[in-house]
């Protein structure tokens, strides 16, 4: 295979620009409704229009998520939303509800349809079914292993997309009632409260505030707390299997996570594709880079065999955070304008994250208010500042600056 797409999440316009900066070939995003990530920030209609045009001008594709399981009362608003999408023309809709597929094909027939993982496609007959229905691409169920993916590829001609990185859901292809049942927040409407990762105790109704431990085994009670998916080492096999798109999960993840994962997968995919030009990194280099962000440890899930006890985190959900995102570059050059994410003080040391798997350490020597030019002693998160630094670096817009978390 000579090409394969790297598909990254875009939970906001800024995240979209960061994902593109670090090498995404395509990004997926959601409007304020109907996209299964109600808390992702998401895009207003104006932002979506800007996102599609920004990405297109950089030869990056945009896929708009419309993957809720709709109720009758949702349909009129979805019709209007489809009319809007038709106007801005993203490269595809990510969709799973058969009714919405029918509606989209009538209302916005020019936009390609990608079947969401929520549709739970686990065999080649299902892929052929969706091919007959006019679907262009299928995101295969996360419950599939390599041999099953290869078999589907041999027997079908649709584009195949596979999740390669991110948090894993206990439920079969994300169809889960746990959150709705325990918290009233419906995962299938994009509002999951992630109760599968809570710590549970028992409380007797006449003894409020007294919590009794519940022990399923010696380690305590768990419902499900999977390690995170990471298939970066398996990219060569996925290319060999004929997969068309590698998808990174995480529209709700932070900017540092996004930048790190996208550039790591970009480097690994380029290495696997044998792309030359620029700096060449190996998949092992990319794996080391992934170790620099917080994770719940990694699993390859169903890739070779179904997951077992070793793929769960029974000890808790805590994550390690080696770096913090210090700032996003808004305007590049040797004296860049940054939007600070955390406190920045002159004299402190930071790392500039290049597009490749390289960073340059630098010291902020002087800090100015970007608007007034007034010199500052420090800046708080959210403020826009101009910096001078040592050594001088040519900063690029939408690159990230990180700081070691001591
Ligand atoms: S509660 Fe857990 S398993 Fe259920 S949808 Fe949410 S994240 Fe997935």
Coordinates of C-alpha atoms and ligand atoms in Angstrom, one line a residue, residues 168-171 174 176-179 187 192-197, ligand 1:
X168 CA -11.8 2.0 25.0
X169 CA -15.4 1.5 25.9
X170 CA -16.6 -1.6 27.8
X171 CA -19.6 -1.9 25.6
X174 CA -20.0 1.8 22.2
X176 CA -24.0 1.2 26.4
X177 CA -26.8 2.0 28.9
X178 CA -24.6 2.2 32.0
X179 CA -24.3 6.0 31.9
X187 CA -24.0 7.7 25.9
X192 CA -21.6 9.6 28.5
X193 CA -20.5 10.3 32.1
X194 CA -18.0 7.4 32.0
X195 CA -19.4 5.6 35.1
X196 CA -17.6 2.4 34.0
X197 CA -14.4 4.0 35.4
Ligands
LIG1 S1 -20.1 4.2 30.5 FE1 -18.1 3.5 29.8 S2 -18.6 1.7 28.6 FE2 -20.5 2.9 28.7 S3 -20.5 4.2 26.9 FE3 -19.6 5.4 28.6 S4 -17.3 5.0 28.4 FE4 -18.4 3.4 27.2

